[in-house]
Coordinates of C-alpha atoms in Angstrom, one line a residue:
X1 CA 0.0 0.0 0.0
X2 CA 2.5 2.7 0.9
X3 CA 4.2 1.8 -2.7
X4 CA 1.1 1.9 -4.2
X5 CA 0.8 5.5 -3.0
X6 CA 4.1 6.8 -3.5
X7 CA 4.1 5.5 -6.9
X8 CA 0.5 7.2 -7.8
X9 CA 1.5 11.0 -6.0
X10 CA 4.9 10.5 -8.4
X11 CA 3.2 9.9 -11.0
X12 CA 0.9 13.2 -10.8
X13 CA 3.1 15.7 -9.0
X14 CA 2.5 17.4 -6.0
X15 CA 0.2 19.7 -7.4
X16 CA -2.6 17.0 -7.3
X17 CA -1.3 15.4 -4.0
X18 CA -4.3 17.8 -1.7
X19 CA -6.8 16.1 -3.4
X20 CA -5.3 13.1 -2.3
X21 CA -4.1 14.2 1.1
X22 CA -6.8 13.4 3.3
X23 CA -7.9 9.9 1.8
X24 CA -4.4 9.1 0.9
X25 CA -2.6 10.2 4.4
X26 CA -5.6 8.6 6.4
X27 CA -4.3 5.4 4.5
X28 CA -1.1 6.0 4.5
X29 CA -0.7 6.6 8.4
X30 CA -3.3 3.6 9.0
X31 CA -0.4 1.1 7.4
X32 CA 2.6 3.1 8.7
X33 CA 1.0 2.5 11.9
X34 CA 0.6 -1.0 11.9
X35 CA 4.3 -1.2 10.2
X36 CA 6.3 1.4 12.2
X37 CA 8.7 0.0 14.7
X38 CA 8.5 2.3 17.8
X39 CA 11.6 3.9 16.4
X40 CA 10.0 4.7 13.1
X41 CA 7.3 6.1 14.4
X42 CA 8.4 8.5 16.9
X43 CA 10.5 9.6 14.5
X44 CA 7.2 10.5 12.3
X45 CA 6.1 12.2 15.2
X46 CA 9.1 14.3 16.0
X47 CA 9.1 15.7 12.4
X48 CA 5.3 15.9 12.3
X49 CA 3.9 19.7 12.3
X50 CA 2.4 20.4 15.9
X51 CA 0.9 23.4 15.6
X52 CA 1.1 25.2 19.5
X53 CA 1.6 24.8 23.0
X54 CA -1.0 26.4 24.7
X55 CA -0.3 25.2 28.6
X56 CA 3.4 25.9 29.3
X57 CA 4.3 26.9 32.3
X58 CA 7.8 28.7 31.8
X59 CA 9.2 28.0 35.0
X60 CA 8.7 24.3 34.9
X61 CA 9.5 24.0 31.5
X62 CA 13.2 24.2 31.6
X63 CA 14.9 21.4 32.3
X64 CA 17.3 20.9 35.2
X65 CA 20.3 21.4 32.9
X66 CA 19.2 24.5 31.5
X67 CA 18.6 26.0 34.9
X68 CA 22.2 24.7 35.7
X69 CA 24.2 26.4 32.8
X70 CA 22.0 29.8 33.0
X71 CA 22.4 29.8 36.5
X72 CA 26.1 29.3 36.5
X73 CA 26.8 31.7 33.4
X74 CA 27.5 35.1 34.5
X75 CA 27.8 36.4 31.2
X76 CA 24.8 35.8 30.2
X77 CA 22.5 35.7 33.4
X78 CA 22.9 39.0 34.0
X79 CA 26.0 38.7 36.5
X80 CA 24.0 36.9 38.9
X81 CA 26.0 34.3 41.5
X82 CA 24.0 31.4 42.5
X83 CA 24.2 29.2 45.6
X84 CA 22.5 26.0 46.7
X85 CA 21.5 24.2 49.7
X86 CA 23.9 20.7 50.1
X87 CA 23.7 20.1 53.8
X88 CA 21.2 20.6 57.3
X89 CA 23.3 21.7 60.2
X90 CA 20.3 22.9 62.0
X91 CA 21.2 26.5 62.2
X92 CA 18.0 27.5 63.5
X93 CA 16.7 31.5 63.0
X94 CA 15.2 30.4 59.9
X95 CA 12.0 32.4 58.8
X96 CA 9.1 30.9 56.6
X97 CA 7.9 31.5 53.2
X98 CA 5.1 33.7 51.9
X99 CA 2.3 30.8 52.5
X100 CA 4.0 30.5 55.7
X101 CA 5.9 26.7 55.1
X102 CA 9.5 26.1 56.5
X103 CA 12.2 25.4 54.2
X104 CA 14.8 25.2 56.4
X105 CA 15.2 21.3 56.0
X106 CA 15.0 21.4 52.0
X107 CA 18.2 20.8 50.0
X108 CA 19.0 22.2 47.2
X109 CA 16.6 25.2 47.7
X110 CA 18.6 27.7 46.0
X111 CA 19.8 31.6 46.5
X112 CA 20.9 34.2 45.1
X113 CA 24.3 35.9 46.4
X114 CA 22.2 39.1 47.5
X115 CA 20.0 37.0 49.9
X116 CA 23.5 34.5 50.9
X117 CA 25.1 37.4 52.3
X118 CA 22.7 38.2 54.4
X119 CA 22.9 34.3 56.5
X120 CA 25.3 34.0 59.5
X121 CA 27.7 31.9 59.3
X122 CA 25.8 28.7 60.4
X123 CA 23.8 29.6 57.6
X124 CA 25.9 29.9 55.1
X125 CA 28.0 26.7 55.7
X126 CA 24.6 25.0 54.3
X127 CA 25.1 26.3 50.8
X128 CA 27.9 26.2 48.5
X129 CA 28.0 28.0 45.1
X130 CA 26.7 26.0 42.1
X131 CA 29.9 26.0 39.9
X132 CA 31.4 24.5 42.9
X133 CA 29.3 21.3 43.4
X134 CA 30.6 18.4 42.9
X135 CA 29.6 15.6 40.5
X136 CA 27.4 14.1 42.9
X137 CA 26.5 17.2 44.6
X138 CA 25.3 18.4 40.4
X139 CA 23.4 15.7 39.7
X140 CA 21.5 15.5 42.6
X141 CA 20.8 19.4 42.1
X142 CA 19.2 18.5 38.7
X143 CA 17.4 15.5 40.2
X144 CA 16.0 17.7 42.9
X145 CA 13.9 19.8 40.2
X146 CA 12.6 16.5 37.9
X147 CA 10.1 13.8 38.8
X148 CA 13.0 11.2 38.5
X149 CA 12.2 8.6 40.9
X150 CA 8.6 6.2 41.2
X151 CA 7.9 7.0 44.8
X152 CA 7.6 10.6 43.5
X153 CA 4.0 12.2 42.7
X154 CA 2.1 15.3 42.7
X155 CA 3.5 16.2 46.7
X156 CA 6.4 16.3 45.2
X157 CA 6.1 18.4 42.5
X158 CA 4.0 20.9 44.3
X159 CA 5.8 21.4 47.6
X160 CA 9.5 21.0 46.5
X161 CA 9.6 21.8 42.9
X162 CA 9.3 25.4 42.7
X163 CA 10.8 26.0 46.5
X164 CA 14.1 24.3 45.1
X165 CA 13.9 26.8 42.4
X166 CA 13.3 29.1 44.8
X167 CA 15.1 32.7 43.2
X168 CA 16.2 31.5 40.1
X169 CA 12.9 32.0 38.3
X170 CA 13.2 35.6 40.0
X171 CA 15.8 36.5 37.7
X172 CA 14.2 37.7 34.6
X173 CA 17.4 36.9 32.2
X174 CA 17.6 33.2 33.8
X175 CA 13.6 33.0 33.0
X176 CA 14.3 34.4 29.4
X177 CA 16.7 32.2 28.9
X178 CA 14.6 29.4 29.7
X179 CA 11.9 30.7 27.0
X180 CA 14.7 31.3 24.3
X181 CA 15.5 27.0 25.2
X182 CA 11.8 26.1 24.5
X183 CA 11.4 28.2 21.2
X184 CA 14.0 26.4 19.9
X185 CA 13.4 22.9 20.9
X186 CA 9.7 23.6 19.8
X187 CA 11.0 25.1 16.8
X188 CA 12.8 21.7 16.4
X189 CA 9.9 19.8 16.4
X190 CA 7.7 21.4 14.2
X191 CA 5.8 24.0 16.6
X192 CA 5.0 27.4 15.5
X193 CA 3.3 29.2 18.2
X194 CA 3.8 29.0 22.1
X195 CA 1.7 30.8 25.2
X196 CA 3.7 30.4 28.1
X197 CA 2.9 31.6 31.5
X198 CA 5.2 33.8 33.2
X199 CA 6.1 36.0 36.3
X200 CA 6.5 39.7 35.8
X201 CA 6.5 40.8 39.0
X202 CA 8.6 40.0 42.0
X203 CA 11.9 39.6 40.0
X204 CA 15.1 40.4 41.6
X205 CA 18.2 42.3 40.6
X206 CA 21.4 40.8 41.6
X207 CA 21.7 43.5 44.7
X208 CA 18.5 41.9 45.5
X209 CA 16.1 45.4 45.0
X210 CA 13.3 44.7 42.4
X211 CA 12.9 45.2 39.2
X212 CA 10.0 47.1 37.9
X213 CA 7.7 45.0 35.7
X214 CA 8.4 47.3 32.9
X215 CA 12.2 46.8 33.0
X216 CA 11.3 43.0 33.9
X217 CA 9.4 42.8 30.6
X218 CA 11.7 44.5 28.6
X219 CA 14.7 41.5 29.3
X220 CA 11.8 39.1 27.6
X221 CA 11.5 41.9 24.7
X222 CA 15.0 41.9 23.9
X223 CA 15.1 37.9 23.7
X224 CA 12.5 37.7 21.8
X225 CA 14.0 40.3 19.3
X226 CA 17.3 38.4 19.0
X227 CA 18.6 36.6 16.1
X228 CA 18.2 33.4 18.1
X229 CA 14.7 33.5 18.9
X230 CA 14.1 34.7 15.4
X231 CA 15.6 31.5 13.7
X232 CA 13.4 29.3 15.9
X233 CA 10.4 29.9 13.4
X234 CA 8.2 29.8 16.7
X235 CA 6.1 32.8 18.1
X236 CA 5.8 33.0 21.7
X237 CA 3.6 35.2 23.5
X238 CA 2.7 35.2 27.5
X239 CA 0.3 34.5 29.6
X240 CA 0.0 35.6 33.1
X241 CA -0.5 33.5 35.9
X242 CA -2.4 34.3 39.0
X243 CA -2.1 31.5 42.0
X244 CA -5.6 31.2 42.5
X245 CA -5.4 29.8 46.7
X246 CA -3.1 33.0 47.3
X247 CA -4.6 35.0 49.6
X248 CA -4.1 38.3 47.5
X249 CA -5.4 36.3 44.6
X250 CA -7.9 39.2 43.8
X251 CA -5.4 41.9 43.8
X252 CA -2.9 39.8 42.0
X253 CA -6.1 39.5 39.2
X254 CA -6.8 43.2 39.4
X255 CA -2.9 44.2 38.9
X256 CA -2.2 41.4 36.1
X257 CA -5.8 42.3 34.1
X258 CA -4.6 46.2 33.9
X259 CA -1.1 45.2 32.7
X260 CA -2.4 42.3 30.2
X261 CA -4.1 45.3 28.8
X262 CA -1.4 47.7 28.6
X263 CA 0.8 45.5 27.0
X264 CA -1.5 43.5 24.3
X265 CA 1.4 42.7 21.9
X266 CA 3.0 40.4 24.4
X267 CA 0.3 39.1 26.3
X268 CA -2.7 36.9 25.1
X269 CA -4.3 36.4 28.2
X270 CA -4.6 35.2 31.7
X271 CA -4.3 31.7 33.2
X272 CA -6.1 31.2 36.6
X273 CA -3.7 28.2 38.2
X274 CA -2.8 26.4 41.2
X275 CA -3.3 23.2 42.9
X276 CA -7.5 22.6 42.7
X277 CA -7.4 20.3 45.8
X278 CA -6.6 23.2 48.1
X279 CA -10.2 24.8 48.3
X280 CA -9.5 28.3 48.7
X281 CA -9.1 28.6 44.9
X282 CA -12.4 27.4 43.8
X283 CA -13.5 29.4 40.8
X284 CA -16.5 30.8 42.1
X285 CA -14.2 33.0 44.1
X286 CA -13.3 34.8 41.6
X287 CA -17.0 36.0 40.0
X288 CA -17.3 38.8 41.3
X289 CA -13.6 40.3 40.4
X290 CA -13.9 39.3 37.1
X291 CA -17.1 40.9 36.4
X292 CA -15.8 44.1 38.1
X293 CA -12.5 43.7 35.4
X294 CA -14.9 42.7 32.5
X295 CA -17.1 46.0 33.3
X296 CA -13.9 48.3 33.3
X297 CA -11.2 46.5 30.4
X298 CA -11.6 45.5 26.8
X299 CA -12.2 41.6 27.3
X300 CA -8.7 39.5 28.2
X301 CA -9.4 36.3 27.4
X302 CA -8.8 33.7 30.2
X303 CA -7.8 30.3 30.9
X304 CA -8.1 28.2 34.0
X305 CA -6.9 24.8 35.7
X306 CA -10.1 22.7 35.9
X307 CA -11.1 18.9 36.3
X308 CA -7.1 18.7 37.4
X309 CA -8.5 17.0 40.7
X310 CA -9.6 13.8 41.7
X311 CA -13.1 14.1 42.8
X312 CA -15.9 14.4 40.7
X313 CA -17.0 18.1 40.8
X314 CA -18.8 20.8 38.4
X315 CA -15.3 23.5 38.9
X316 CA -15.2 23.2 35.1
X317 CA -18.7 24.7 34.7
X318 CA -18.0 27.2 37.2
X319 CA -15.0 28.0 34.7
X320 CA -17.4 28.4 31.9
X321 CA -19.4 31.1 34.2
X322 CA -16.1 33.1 34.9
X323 CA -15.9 33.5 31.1
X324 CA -13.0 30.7 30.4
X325 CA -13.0 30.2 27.0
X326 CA -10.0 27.0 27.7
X327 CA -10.0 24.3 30.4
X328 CA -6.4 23.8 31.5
X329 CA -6.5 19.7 31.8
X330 CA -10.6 19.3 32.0
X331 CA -9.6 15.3 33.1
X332 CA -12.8 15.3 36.0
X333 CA -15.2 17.0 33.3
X334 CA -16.3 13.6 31.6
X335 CA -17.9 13.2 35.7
X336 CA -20.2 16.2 34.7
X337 CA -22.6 15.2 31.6
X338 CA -24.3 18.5 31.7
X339 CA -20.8 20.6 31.0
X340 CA -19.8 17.8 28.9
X341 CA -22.9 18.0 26.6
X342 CA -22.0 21.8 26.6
X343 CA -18.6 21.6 25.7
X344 CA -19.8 19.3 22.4
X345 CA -18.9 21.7 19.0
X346 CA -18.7 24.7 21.5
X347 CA -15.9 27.3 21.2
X348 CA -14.3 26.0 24.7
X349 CA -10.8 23.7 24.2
X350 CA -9.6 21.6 26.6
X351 CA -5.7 21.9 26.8
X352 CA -4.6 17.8 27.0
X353 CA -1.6 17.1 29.5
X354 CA -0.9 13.2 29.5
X355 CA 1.9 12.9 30.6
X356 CA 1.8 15.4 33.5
X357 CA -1.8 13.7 34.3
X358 CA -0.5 10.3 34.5
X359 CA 3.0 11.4 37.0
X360 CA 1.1 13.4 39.1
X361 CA -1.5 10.3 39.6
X362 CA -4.9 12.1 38.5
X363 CA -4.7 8.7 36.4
X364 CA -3.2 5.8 37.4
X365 CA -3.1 4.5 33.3
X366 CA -3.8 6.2 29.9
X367 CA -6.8 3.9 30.3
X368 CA -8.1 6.1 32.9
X369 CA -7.7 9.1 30.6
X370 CA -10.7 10.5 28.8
X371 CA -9.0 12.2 26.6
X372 CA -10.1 9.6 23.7
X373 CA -13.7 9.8 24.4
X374 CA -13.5 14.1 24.0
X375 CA -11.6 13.7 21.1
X376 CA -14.6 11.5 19.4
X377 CA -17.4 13.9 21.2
X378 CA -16.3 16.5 19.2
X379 CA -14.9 18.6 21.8
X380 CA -12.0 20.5 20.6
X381 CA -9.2 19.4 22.5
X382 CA -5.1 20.0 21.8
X383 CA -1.7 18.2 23.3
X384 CA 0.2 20.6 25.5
X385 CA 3.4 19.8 27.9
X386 CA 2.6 22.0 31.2
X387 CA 5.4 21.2 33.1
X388 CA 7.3 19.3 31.0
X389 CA 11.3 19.9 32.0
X390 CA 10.5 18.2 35.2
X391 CA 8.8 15.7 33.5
X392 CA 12.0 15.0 30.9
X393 CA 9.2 15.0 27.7
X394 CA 8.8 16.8 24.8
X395 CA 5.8 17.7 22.7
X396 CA 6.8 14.5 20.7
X397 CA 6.5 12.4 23.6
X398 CA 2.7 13.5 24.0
X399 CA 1.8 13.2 20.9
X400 CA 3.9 9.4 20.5
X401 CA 1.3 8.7 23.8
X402 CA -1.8 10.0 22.0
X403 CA -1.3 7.7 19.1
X404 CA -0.1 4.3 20.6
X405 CA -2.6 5.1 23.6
X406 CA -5.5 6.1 21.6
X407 CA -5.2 4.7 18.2
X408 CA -5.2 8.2 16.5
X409 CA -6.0 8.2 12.8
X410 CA -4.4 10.6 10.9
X411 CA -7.3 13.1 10.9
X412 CA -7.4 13.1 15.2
X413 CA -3.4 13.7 14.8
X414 CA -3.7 16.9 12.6
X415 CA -6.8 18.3 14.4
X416 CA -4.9 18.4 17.3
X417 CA -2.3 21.2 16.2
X418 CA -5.4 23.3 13.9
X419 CA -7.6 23.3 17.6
X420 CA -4.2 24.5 19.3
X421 CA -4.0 27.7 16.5
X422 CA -7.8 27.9 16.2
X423 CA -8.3 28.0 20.2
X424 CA -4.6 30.5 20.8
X425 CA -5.9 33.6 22.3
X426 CA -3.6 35.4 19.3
X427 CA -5.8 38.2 17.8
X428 CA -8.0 37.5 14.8
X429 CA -5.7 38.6 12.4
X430 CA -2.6 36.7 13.9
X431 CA -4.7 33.6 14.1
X432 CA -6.2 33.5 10.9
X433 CA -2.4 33.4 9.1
X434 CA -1.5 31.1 11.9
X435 CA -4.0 28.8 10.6
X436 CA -2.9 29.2 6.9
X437 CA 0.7 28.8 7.4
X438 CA -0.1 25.9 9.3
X439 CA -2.2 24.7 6.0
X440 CA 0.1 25.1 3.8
X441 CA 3.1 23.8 5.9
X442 CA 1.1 20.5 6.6
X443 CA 0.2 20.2 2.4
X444 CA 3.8 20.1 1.7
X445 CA 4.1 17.5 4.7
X446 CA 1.7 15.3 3.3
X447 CA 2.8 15.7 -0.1
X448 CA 6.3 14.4 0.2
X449 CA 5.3 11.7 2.6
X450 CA 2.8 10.3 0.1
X451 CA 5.2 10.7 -2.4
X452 CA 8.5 9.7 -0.6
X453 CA 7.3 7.8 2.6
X454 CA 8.9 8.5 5.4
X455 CA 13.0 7.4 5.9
X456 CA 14.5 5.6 8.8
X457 CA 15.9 7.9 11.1
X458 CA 17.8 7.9 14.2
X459 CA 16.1 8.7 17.4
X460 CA 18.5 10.3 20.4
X461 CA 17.1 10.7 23.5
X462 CA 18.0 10.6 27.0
X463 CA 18.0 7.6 28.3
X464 CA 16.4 8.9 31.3
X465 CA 13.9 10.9 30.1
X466 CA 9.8 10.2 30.5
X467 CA 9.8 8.5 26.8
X468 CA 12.6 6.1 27.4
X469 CA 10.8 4.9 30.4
X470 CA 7.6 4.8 28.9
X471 CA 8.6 2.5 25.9
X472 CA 12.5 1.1 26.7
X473 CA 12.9 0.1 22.9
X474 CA 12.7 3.7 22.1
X475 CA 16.2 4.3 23.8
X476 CA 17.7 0.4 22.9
X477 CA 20.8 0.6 21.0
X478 CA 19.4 -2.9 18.8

């Protein structure tokens, strides 16, 4: 069969090959499927056109090595000097953090020199500087900030993660860098466009004062203006996130709303996150603030973490009445038939994260997932990686666990990156020549494979990394 068709779109050029595409590549991908050794196939996927991330949360999508060289490169970090905790000598005269939890027994929680000089000496014979580490000391500093080990789960993640990270994320330039690192691996892997949720305010110069959110932005402008962002191919623009349990949440809104405003270019939108098992983020908190914003702005759009719990519960309608136009992981809303009827053809998304859903045990197996059955209700759903450099995955890796989970046909697989463009919070304009660059990047796609197939590649990855552990022949050497 794949001869058969690579013989026929020869025969009649490319020009002809879109009247083929859609029978033909729904063929096409239904043999290479059942033909493909793992290898082959993630290797489809990894050259396969994705179309956008839309749930990427900056912070936790840089991967532990990242942090490490941005955080140990003066030159480029903005002269910062990093240091990181490597022993517990019980010091004492510790304080607590701004939700009031001690860290004073957490290694690897990490410091800027502005804040080190400011320990006694007790204090400081905890930390050592992060050049300095030895190997062990290094690799268990980029263990620290990935889910690496089985007994590790959504505690984890949430209570250690982003303390370890601590005041790294505070420096704009480390954070930047971190953005430049995903434009270009998404760039790699066929992405175009990118909304990814960062922190504008709160961000530390190396003396430790603060930087102004103007100034803070204006380290992301200049990054995305570089050469090296440029050659990525991918767009990137921000979302803002508000931790919705905080108990300034509202103000945080109110402050973040007037700024998303000001500063349209750059940002598409607001995402209401946060953990949706600690209850004093519920959405209905939030009514009444948004209606207030809604009566005084031109609309933001808005996206929220709902159905990211493991109770059955309506949060994700309550979403809907706060005026969410995406679900951030939506996995509880197949518990609610009445949202889920309404969700059918609607104009809401849910934004898929399987692999984050499955580590942080809202599944215990893609069986669990119901990401199949809203993919074949018709409600528009798309892949995205949330946190995915503590995972170790890619977008590949996602969309390599849609299709052997889910048995994807070729049509599910490309409707998957048009919902991601056709659901972006870009402006109309933006959007629609998203969409047809998208078009006319997938025709060529299509055309070549029916006319070519598709070529045995090589597949490097990190032998540690979520995929390798996933499917082990991905990452054999036979």
């Amino acid at each position: 069969m794949l001869r058969v068709l690579s013989a026929l779109v020869g025969v009649i050029g490319f020009g002809y090959a879109g009247l083929l595409s859609a029978s033909g590549m729904d063929e096409w991908f239904r043999t290479f499927k059942a033909e493909a050794t793992p290898k082959q196939m993630y290797a489809f996927l990894a050259k396969l056109l994705k179309g956008a991330d839309l749930h990427n949360h900056l912070t936790g999508a840089g991967f532990s090595e990242w942090w490490y060289d941005i955080a140990t490169d003066t030159e480029r970090n903005g002269g910062y000097h990093y240091y990181t905790k490597v022993s517990v000598q019980q010091c004492g005269g510790y304080g607590t953090d701004e939700f009031g939890g001690n860290r004073q027994l957490l290694l690897f929680r990490t410091i800027q020199d502005s804040t080190y000089q400011t320990l006694d000496e007790c204090q400081r014979s905890e930390y050592k500087a992060l050049e300095r580490l030895t190997e062990q000391e290094k690799q268990g500093f980029l263990n620290s900030i990935r889910l690496d080990k089985a007994h590790e789960g959504r505690n984890e993640f949430f209570e250690t993660h982003w303390n370890r990270l601590n005041e790294l994320p505070e420096n704009p330039h480390a954070s930047a860098y971190i953005l430049l690192k995903n434009m270009q691996a998404f760039g790699r892997e066929g992405l175009q466009y990118l909304e990814t949720q960062i922190k504008i305010r709160g961000n530390l110069k190396p003396d430790g004062s603060l930087y102004s959110p103007e100034d803070a932005l204006e380290v992301y402008r200049d990054v995305l203006a570089s050469d090296e962002a440029k050659a990525t191919g991918v767009t990137a623009k921000f979302q803002f996130m508000v931790l919705r349990f905080a108990p300034d949440a509202e103000d945080s809104l109110r402050w973040m709303y007037e700024f998303a405003d000001q500063h349209r270019d750059l940002f598409a939108g607001i995402n209401m996150a946060g953990r949706e098992d600690n209850d004093k983020g519920y959405p209905l908190r939030f009514l009444s603030t948004l209606r207030e914003l809604r009566h005084q702005y031109p609309a933001v759009p808005l996206a929220f973490h709902a159905g990211e719990v493991d109770e059955p519960n309506q949060h994700v309608r309550d979403t809907l009445l706060l005026g969410a136009q995406r679900i951030g992981h939506g996995v509880n809303t197949i518990t609610d038939p009445d949202t889920l009827l309404l969700m059918r053809h609607g104009p809401y998304l849910i934004e898929i994260n399987l692999i984050s859903n499955l580590l942080l045990e809202y599944i215990d197996s893609y069986s669990q997932h119901p990401f199949g059955e809203y993919l074949r209700l018709d409600i528009p759903v798309a892949l995205s990686t949330d946190d995915r450099g503590m995972w170790d995955s890619t977008m590949t890796d996602e969309y390599y666990v849609a299709v052997k989970e889910f048995n994807l046909s070729w049509r599910e697989l490309t409707s998957l990156a048009r919902n991601s463009l056709q659901h972006s919070f870009l402006p109309p304009d933006e959007k629609k020549a998203a969409l047809d660059f998208y078009a006319e990047r997938l025709a060529k796609f299509t055309a070549e494979t029916l006319a070519h197939g598709f070529p045995d590649q090589d597949t490097d990855l990190e032998k540690r990394s979520f995929i390798c552990k996933y499917q082990a022949a991905l990452c054999s050497k036979e």
